[in-house]
XYZ file of C-alpha atoms in Angstrom:
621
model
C 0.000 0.000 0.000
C 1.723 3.238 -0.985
C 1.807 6.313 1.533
C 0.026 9.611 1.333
C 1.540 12.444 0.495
C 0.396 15.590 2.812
C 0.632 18.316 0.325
C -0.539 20.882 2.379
C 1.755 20.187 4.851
C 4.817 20.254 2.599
C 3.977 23.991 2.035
C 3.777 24.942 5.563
C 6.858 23.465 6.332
C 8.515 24.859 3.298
C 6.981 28.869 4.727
C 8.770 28.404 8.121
C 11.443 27.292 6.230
C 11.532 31.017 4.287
C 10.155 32.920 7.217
C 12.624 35.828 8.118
C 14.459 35.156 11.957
C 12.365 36.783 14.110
C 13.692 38.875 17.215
C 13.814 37.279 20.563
C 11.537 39.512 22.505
C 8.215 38.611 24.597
C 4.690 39.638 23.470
C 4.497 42.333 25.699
C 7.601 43.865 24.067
C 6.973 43.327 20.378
C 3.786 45.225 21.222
C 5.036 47.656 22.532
C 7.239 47.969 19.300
C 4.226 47.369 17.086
C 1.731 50.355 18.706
C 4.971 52.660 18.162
C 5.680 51.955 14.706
C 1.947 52.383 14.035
C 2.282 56.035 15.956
C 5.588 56.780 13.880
C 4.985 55.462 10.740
C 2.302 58.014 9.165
C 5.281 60.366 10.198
C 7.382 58.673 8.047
C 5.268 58.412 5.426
C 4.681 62.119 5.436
C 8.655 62.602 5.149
C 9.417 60.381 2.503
C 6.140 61.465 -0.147
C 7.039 64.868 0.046
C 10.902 64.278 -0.506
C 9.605 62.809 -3.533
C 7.569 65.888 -4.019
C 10.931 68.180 -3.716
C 9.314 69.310 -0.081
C 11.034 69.280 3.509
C 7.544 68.477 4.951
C 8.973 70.194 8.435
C 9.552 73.886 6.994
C 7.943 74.393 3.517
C 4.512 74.071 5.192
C 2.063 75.636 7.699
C 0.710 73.384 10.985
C -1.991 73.315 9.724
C -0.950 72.094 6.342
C 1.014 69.899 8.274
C -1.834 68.287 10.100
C -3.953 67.877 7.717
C -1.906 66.180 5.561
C -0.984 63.485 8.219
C -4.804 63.504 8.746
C -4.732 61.202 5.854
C -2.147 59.219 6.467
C -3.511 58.312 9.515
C -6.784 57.403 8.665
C -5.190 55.330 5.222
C -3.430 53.237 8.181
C -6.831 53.316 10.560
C -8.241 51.382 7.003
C -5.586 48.955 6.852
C -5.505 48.145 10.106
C -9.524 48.008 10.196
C -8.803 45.325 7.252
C -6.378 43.082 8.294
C -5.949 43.372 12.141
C -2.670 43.518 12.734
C -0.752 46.619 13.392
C 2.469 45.584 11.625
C 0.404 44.949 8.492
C -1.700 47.967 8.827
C 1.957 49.891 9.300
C 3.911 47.611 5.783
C 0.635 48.669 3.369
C 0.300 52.056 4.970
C 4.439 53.208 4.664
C 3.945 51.186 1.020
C 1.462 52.705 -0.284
C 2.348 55.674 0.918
C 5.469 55.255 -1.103
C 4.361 54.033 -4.281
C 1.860 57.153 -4.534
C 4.795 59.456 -4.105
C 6.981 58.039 -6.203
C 3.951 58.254 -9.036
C 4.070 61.736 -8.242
C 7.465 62.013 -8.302
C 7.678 60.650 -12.131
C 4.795 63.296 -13.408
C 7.081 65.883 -12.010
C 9.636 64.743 -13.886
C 7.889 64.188 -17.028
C 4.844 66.990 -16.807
C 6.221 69.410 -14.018
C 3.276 68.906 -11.535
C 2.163 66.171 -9.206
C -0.507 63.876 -9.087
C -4.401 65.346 -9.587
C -7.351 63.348 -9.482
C -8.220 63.374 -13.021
C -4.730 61.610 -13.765
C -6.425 58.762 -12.553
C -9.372 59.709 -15.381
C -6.540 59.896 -17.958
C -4.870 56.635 -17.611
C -5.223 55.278 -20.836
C -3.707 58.122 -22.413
C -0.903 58.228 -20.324
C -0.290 54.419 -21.129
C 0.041 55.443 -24.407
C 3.030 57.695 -24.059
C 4.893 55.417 -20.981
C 6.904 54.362 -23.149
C 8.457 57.417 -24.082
C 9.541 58.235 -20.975
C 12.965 57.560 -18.560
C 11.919 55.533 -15.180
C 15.871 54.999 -14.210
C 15.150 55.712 -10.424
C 16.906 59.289 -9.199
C 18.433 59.396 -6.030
C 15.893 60.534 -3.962
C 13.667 57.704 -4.964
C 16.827 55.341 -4.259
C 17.241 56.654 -0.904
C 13.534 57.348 -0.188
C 12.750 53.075 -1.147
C 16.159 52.215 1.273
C 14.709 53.692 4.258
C 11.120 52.573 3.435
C 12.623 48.549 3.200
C 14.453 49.106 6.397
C 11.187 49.558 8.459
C 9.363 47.411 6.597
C 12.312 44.821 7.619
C 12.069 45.853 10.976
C 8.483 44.937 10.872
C 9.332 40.948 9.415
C 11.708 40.261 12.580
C 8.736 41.253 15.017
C 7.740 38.336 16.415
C 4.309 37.405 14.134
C 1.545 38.861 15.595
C -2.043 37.449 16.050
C -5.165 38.716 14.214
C -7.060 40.910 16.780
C -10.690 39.995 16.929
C -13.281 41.221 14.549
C -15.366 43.693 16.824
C -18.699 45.780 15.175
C -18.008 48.227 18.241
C -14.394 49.042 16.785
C -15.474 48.491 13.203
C -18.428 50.715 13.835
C -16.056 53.461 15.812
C -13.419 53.317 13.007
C -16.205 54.017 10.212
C -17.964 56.634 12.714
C -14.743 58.802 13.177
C -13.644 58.163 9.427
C -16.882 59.106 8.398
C -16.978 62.314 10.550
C -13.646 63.664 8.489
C -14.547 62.892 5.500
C -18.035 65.066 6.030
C -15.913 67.597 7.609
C -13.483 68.386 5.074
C -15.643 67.677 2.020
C -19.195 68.885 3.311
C -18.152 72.485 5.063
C -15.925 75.286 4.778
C -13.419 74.350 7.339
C -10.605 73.691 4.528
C -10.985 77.353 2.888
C -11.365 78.818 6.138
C -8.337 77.832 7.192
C -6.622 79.121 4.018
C -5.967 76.018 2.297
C -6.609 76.388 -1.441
C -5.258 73.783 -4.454
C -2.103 74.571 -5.472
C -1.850 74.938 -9.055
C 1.335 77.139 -10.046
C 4.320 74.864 -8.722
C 1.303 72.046 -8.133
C 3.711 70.951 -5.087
C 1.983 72.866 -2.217
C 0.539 71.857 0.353
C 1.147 68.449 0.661
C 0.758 66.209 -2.164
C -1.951 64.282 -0.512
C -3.624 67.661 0.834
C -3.406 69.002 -2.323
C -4.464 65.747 -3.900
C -7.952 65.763 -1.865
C -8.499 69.340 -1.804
C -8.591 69.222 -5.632
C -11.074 66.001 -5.177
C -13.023 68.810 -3.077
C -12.983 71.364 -5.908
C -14.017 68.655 -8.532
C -17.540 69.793 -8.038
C -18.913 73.267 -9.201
C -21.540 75.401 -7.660
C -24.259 77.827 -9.045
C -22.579 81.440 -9.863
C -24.535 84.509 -7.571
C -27.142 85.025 -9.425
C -27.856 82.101 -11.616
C -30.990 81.526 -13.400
C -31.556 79.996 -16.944
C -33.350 83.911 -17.487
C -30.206 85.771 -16.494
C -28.089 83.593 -18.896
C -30.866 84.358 -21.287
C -30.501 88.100 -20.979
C -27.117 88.587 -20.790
C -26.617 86.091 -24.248
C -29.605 89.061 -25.740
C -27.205 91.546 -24.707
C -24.687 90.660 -27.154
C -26.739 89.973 -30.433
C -25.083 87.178 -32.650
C -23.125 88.723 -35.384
C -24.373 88.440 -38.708
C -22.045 87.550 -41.644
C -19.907 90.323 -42.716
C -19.474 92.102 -45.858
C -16.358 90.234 -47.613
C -15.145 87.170 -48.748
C -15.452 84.208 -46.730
C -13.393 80.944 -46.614
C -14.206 77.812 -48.441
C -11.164 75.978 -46.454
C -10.859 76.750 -42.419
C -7.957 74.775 -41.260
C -6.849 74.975 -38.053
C -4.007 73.328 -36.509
C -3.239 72.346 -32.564
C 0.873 71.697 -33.090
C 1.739 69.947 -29.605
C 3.847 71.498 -27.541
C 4.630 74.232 -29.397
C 5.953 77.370 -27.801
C 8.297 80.390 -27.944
C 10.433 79.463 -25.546
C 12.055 83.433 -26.133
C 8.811 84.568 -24.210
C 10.630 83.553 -20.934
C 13.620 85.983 -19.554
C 16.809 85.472 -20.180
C 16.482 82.639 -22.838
C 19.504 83.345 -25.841
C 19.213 80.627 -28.388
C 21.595 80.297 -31.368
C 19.454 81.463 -34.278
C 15.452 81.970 -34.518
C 13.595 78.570 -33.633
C 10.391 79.795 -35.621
C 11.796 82.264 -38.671
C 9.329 81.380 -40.588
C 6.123 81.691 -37.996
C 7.913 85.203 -37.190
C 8.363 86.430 -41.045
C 4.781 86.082 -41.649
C 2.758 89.456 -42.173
C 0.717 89.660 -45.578
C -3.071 88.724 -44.961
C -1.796 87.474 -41.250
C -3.040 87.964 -37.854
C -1.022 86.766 -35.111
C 0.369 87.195 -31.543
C 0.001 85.146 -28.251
C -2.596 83.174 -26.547
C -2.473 82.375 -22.866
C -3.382 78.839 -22.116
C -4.999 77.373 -18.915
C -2.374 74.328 -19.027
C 1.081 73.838 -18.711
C 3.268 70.537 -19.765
C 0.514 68.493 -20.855
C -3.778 68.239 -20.420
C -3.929 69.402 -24.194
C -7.627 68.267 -24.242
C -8.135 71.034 -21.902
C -6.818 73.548 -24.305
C -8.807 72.006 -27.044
C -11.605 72.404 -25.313
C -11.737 75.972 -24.595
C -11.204 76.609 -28.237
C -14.252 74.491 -29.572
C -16.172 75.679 -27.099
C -15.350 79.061 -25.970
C -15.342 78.060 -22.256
C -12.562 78.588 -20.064
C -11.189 76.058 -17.107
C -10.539 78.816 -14.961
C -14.133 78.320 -13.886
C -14.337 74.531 -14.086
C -12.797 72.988 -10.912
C -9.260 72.561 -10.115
C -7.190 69.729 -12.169
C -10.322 67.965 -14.068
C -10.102 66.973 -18.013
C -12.905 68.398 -19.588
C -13.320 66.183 -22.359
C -13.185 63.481 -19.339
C -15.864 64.653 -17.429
C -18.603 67.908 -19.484
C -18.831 66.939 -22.529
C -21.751 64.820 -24.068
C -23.953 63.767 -27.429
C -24.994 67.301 -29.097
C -23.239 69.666 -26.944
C -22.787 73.303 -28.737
C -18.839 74.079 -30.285
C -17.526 75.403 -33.130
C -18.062 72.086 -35.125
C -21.272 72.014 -35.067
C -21.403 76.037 -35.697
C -19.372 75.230 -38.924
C -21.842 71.998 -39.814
C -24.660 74.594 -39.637
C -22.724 76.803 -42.226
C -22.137 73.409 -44.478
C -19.244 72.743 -43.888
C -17.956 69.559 -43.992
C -15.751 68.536 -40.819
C -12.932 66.450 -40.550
C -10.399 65.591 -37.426
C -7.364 64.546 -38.097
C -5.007 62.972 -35.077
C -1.813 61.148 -35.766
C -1.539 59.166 -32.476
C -3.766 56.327 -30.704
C -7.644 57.234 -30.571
C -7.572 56.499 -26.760
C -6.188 59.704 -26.060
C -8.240 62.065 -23.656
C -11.463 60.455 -24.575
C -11.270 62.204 -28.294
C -12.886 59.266 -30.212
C -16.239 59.804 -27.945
C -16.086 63.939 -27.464
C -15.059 63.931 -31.780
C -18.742 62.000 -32.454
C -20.469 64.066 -29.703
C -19.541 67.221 -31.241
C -20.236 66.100 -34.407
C -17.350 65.860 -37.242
C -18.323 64.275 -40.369
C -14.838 61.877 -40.638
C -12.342 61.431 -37.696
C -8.783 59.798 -38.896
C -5.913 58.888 -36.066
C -2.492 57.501 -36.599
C -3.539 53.778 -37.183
C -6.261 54.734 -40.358
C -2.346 55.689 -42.487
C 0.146 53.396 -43.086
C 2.419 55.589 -44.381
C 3.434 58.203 -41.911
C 6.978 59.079 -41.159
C 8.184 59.610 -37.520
C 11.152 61.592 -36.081
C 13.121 60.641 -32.715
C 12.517 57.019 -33.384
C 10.027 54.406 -35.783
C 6.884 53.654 -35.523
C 5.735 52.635 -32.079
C 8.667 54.750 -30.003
C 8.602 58.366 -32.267
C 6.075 60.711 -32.625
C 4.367 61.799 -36.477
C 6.333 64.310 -37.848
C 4.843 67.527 -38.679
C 5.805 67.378 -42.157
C 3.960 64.079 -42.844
C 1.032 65.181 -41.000
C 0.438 67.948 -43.253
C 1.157 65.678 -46.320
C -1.878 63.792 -45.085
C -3.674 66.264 -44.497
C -2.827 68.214 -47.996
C -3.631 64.239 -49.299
C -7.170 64.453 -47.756
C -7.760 68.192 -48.933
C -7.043 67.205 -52.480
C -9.724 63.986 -52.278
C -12.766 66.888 -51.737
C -14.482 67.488 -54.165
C -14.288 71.382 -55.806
C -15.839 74.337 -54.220
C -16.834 71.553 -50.987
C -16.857 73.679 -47.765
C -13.880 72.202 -45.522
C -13.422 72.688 -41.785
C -10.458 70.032 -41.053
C -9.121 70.286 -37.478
C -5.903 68.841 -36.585
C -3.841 67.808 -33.940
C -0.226 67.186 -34.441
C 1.876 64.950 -32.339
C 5.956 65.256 -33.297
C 6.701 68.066 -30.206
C 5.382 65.833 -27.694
C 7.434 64.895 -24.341
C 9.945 63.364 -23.457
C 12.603 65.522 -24.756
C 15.413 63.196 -24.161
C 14.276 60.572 -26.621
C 16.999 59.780 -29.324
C 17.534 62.128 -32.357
C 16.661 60.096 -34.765
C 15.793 61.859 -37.749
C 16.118 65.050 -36.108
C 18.065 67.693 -37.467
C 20.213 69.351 -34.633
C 19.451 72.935 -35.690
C 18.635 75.236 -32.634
C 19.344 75.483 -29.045
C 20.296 77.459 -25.993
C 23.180 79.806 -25.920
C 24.882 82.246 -23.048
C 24.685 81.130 -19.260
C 22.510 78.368 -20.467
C 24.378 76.394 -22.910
C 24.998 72.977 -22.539
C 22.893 72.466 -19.387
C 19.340 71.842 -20.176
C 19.477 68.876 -23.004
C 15.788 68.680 -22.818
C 15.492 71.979 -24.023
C 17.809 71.549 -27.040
C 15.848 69.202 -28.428
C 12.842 71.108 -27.651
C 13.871 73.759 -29.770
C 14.918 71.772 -32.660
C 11.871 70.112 -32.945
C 10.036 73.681 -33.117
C 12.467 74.566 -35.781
C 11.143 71.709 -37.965
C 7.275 72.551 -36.871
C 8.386 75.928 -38.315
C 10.084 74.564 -41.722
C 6.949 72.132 -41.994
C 4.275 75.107 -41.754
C 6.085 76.927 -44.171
C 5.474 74.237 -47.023
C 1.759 73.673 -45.538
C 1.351 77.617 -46.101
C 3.366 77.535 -49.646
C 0.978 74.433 -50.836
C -2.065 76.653 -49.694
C -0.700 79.948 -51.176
C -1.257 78.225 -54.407
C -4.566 77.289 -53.921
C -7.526 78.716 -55.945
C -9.984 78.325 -53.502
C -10.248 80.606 -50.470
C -8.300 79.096 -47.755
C -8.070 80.598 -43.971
C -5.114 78.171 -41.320
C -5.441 78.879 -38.085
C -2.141 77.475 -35.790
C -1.920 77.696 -32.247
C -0.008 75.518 -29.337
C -1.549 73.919 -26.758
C 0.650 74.361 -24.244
C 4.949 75.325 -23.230
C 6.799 71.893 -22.625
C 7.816 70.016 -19.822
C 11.434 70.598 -20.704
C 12.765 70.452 -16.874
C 11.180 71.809 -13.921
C 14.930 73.137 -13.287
C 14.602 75.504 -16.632
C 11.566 77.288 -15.714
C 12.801 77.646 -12.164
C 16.102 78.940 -13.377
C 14.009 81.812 -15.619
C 10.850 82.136 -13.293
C 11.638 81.458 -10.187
C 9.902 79.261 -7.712
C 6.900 81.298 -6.687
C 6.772 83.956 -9.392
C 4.226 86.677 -9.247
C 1.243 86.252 -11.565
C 2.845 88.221 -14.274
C 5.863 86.241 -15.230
C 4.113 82.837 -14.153
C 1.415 83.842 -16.980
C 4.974 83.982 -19.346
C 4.928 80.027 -18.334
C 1.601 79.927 -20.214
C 2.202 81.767 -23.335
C 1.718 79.921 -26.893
C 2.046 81.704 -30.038
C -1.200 81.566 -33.099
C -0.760 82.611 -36.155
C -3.840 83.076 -38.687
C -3.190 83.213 -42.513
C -5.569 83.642 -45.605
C -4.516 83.002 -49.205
C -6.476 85.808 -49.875
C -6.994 89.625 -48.562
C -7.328 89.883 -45.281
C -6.617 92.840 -42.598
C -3.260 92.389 -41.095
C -2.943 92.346 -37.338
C 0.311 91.880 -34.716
C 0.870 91.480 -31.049
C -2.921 90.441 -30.444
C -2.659 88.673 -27.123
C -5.708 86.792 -25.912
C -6.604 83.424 -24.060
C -7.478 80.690 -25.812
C -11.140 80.740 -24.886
C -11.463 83.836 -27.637
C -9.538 82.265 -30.295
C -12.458 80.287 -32.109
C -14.144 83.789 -31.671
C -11.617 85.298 -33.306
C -11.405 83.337 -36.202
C -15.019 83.921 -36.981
C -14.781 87.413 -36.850
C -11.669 87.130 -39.366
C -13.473 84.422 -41.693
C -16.390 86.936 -41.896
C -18.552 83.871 -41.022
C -21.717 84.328 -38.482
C -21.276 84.543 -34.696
C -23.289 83.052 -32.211
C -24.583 85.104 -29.325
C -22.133 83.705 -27.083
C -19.078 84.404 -29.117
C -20.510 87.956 -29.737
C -20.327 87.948 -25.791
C -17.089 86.688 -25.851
C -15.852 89.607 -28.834
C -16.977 92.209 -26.654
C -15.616 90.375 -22.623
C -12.546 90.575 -24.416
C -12.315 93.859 -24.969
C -12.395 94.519 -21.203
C -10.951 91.024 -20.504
C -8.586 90.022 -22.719
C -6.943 86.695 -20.715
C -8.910 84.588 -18.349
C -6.912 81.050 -17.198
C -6.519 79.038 -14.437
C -3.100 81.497 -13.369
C -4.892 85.061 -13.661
C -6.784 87.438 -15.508
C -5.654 90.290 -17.738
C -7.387 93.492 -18.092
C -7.455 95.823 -21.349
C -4.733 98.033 -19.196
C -2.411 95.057 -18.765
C -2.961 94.460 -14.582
C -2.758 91.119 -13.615
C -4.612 89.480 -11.446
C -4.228 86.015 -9.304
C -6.694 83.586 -8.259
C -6.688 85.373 -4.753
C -6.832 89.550 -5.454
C -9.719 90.655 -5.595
C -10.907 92.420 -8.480
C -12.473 95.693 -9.753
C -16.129 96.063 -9.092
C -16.781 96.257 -12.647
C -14.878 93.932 -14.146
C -15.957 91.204 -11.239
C -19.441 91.764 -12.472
C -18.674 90.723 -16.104
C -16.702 87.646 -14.667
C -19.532 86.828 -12.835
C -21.667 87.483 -16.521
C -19.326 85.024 -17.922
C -19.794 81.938 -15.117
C -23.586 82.440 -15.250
C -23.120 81.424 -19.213
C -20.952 79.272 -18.967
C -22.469 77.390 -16.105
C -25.354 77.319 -18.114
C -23.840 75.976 -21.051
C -21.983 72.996 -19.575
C -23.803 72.101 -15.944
C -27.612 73.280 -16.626
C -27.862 71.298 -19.900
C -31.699 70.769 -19.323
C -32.071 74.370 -19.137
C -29.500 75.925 -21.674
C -30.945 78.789 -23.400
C -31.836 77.542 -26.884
C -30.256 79.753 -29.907
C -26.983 80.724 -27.290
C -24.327 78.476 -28.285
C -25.254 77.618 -31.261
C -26.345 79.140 -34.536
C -29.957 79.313 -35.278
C -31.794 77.592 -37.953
């Protein structure tokens, strides 16, 4: 008769076998230990995320800040204690996780120049899509930050192991009562503005990265402007009478191109290149209009930028860190497709990059374009800083597809194409493959920002690139109007803006950080304009006006806020006499009252959909 094997027993023998020695000390003792590592720890863990946030947690903040941050990490190790009833497990997940949500933090600081928001966690797709792009070689803080982290959580493994405490309702119940009683507390009331605590959006790294963190997840909700009814929205939206078309020609082509990334990097002070990154851009007078447009985004969120110009809307009212195209847009919404559908024109996107990206496959359908193309519908693109699958589209053969899909239209067909480019996209350390070395930084500067290099030869071939788009057009019969605009400066190094800006610059030269240049063009007669500087909320407004196509009423609104208003983003606002102002001074009676005008429309427009004012936001029949 052959013996039984005892399987299960084999495997128990074979864990004590691989358990770590434990330390020779009584119960009594290791508790001891135990309750003071769970005191200490959320200390630690407080220390270690923000040296990954480039904080000294001790002297860069406030006590409050500094309690309320540890508020968190308390109750995160309250949880995981609740969960598994032990103290040395509640203190190895707590320091861990702790950890491992710093160190996320710490990599979008590297690569984006801000730390974690909640809507990162909305945008995960599209940030899989450019991981690969990107340098995760651990930096010495994270070394040193994971050394000390392994050393308690060794510490922990020679305790003596420690029995599951009983399940009790009463401490369940307390646990969930006093958890419960925070979260209504600092969600539900007040107390968090009161005590001056406000997200931190400039250098994204006050506060506390998980104060920050939930005090954005506070501001993720909107309330009702003073004064909000779906009849004031109605009579301020009669107040500025949609525009009729004007007397002149009108386009039969609108093109208008979002080139990633791309800046003018000469907007900061004390940035000496050698030679003119954008010559062409800057050569460009005849039948042009052109200048600078403030946008509400820095380093990435481009969606965000693309929103406000289909739309007209600006983030500064739409809370702290969220994607719009994540979160306010649906099936039918008003934007400047569907204003150019009504005028019969035929509307394309054009994307050369995955369709996962910020939720554009969805918004593109909901706003209406006629034909949507993305990098996988060509075969035959052409990349720069690597091959398919590791570089981006070059600008060049984007516009060759796009000239390719222009020339498939039929004659006299009314065109809106819209297009996002991809080639100036982060990281700017990738290899140079196909890259022309052709411009980069020169005086104190040269030689010690890499990133930036590149940067600037890569907006030296956007330039070269939009010169043979603009050549190709110039010889077109057909009335043809290109709009080009960046969506936001790069994430070169948070060490180059510092060195130009400063850490905590006033709101005039952190505004520089948000400068883009736009140029608009015609192939035909058009009045010339420089040094227009506007936010990107006006700039589909603006285009109308120059196309001599109809307004709606609230793009006529928009013409005439600007006038008064002429930059509104998430840094500041800009009045017609050039004062800045932050998210905290208080404004001029007068020019609060048209802000307000401005929220009760907009709040209208993207939170009271059941109510929006018909014949508003969109052209009327």
């Amino acid at each position: 008769m052959s013996s039984q094997v005892s399987y299960p027993k084999q495997r128990n023998e074979l864990r004590r076998r691989l358990r770590y020695p434990k330390l020779a000390l009584d119960e009594v003792k290791a508790a001891r230990i135990s309750r003071l590592l769970l005191l200490l720890t959320p200390l630690l863990s407080f220390t270690l995320v923000e040296a990954l946030n480039y904080n000294n947690p001790w002297t860069d903040f406030t006590a409050v800040q500094i309690l309320l941050n540890l508020a968190w990490y308390y109750l995160g190790e309250l949880a995981f204690y609740t969960i598994f009833r032990r103290r040395t497990s509640a203190v190895k997940w707590g320091l861990g996780t702790a950890w491992a949500f710093g160190c996320a933090s710490h990599y979008l600081i590297a690569f984006r120049g801000r730390t974690l928001f909640p809507a990162d966690f909305l945008s995960l797709r599209t940030a899989a899509n450019v991981a690969v792009h990107y340098d995760y070689t651990p930096d010495f803080k994270q070394v040193i930050t994971f050394l000390i982290m392994l050393a308690v959580l060794l510490l922990v493994s020679l305790l003596p192991r420690e029995a599951r405490h009983a399940r009790s309702w009463r401490r369940l119940a307390c646990t969930a009562g006093v958890t419960a009683a925070y979260l209504a507390l600092f969600f539900g009331t007040g107390i968090v503005e009161a005590l001056g605590v406000q997200p931190s959006l400039w250098t994204t790294r006050g506060n506390g990265l998980l104060l920050n963190f939930t005090v954005c997840m506070k501001y993720m909700r909107t309330e009702q402007p003073e004064g909000y009814s779906p009849q004031a929205a109605q009579a301020l939206a009669g107040g500025a009478a949609a525009g009729a078309e004007a007397e002149g020609e009108t386009p039969v082509n609108v093109i208008v191109v979002m080139n990633e990334s791309f800046s003018d990097l000469s907007v900061l002070p004390g940035v000496q290149t050698n030679q003119d990154a954008m010559p062409f851009l800057r050569s460009l007078t005849e039948n042009t209009i052109k200048g600078y447009a403030y946008s509400s985004v820095f380093g990435g969120n481009t969606a965000n930028s693309e929103y406000e110009f289909f739309t007209g809307n600006t983030m500064a009212f739409l809370p702290a860190s969220t994607v719009a195209y994540q979160l306010y847009v649906s099936d039918g919404d008003p934007s400047l497709v569907g204003q150019m559908k009504a005028l019969g024109y035929r509307c394309v996107a054009m994307h050369p990059y995955l369709t996962s990206g910020w939720n554009r496959v969805s918004v593109y359908a909901d706003y209406g374009f006629d034909e949507t193309y993305f990098q996988r519908d060509f075969q035959d693109w052409d990349y720069l800083r690597g091959k398919a699958g590791e570089g981006y589209v070059s600008d060049r053969s984007n516009y060759e597809h796009l000239i390719r899909l222009y020339e498939e239209k039929e004659a006299g067909e009314k065109l809106f194409f819209f297009n996002v480019t991809m080639q100036n996209h982060s990281s700017y350390n990738m290899p140079w493959t196909g890259l022309e070395r052709t411009s980069w930084l020169t005086g104190p500067m040269e030689g010690k920002f890499p990133t930036a290099d590149q940067y600037l030869s890569l907006i030296h071939e956007s330039d070269r690139a939009f010169e043979e788009l603009v050549e190709y057009f110039a010889q077109v019969e057909e009335p043809t109007m290109i709009l080009l605009f960046g969506d936001h400066q790069p994430q070169v190094a948070t060490s180059f803006y510092n060195r130009v800006l400063g850490t905590d610059p006033a709101t005039a030269w952190a505004e520089k950080k948000q400068m883009v240049p736009f140029v608009l063009w015609a192939n035909y007669d058009i009045p010339e304009e420089e040094g227009v500087e506007l936010s990107l909320n006006y700039l589909s407004a603006l285009l109308m006006d120059a196309a001599n196509l109809p307004r709606t009423q609230y793009q006529a609104f928009l013409s005439r806020l600007r006038r008064q208003l002429p930059v509104i983003n998430t840094v500041g606002i800009r009045d017609s006499a050039g004062n800045w102002y932050g998210e905290r001074d208080a404004l001029p009676q007068t020019l609060a009252d048209q802000l307000t005008q401005y929220r009760i429309l907009q709040y209208n427009n993207v939170f009271d959909k059941d109510e929006r004012v018909p014949g508003v936001f969109a052209l009327t029949e």
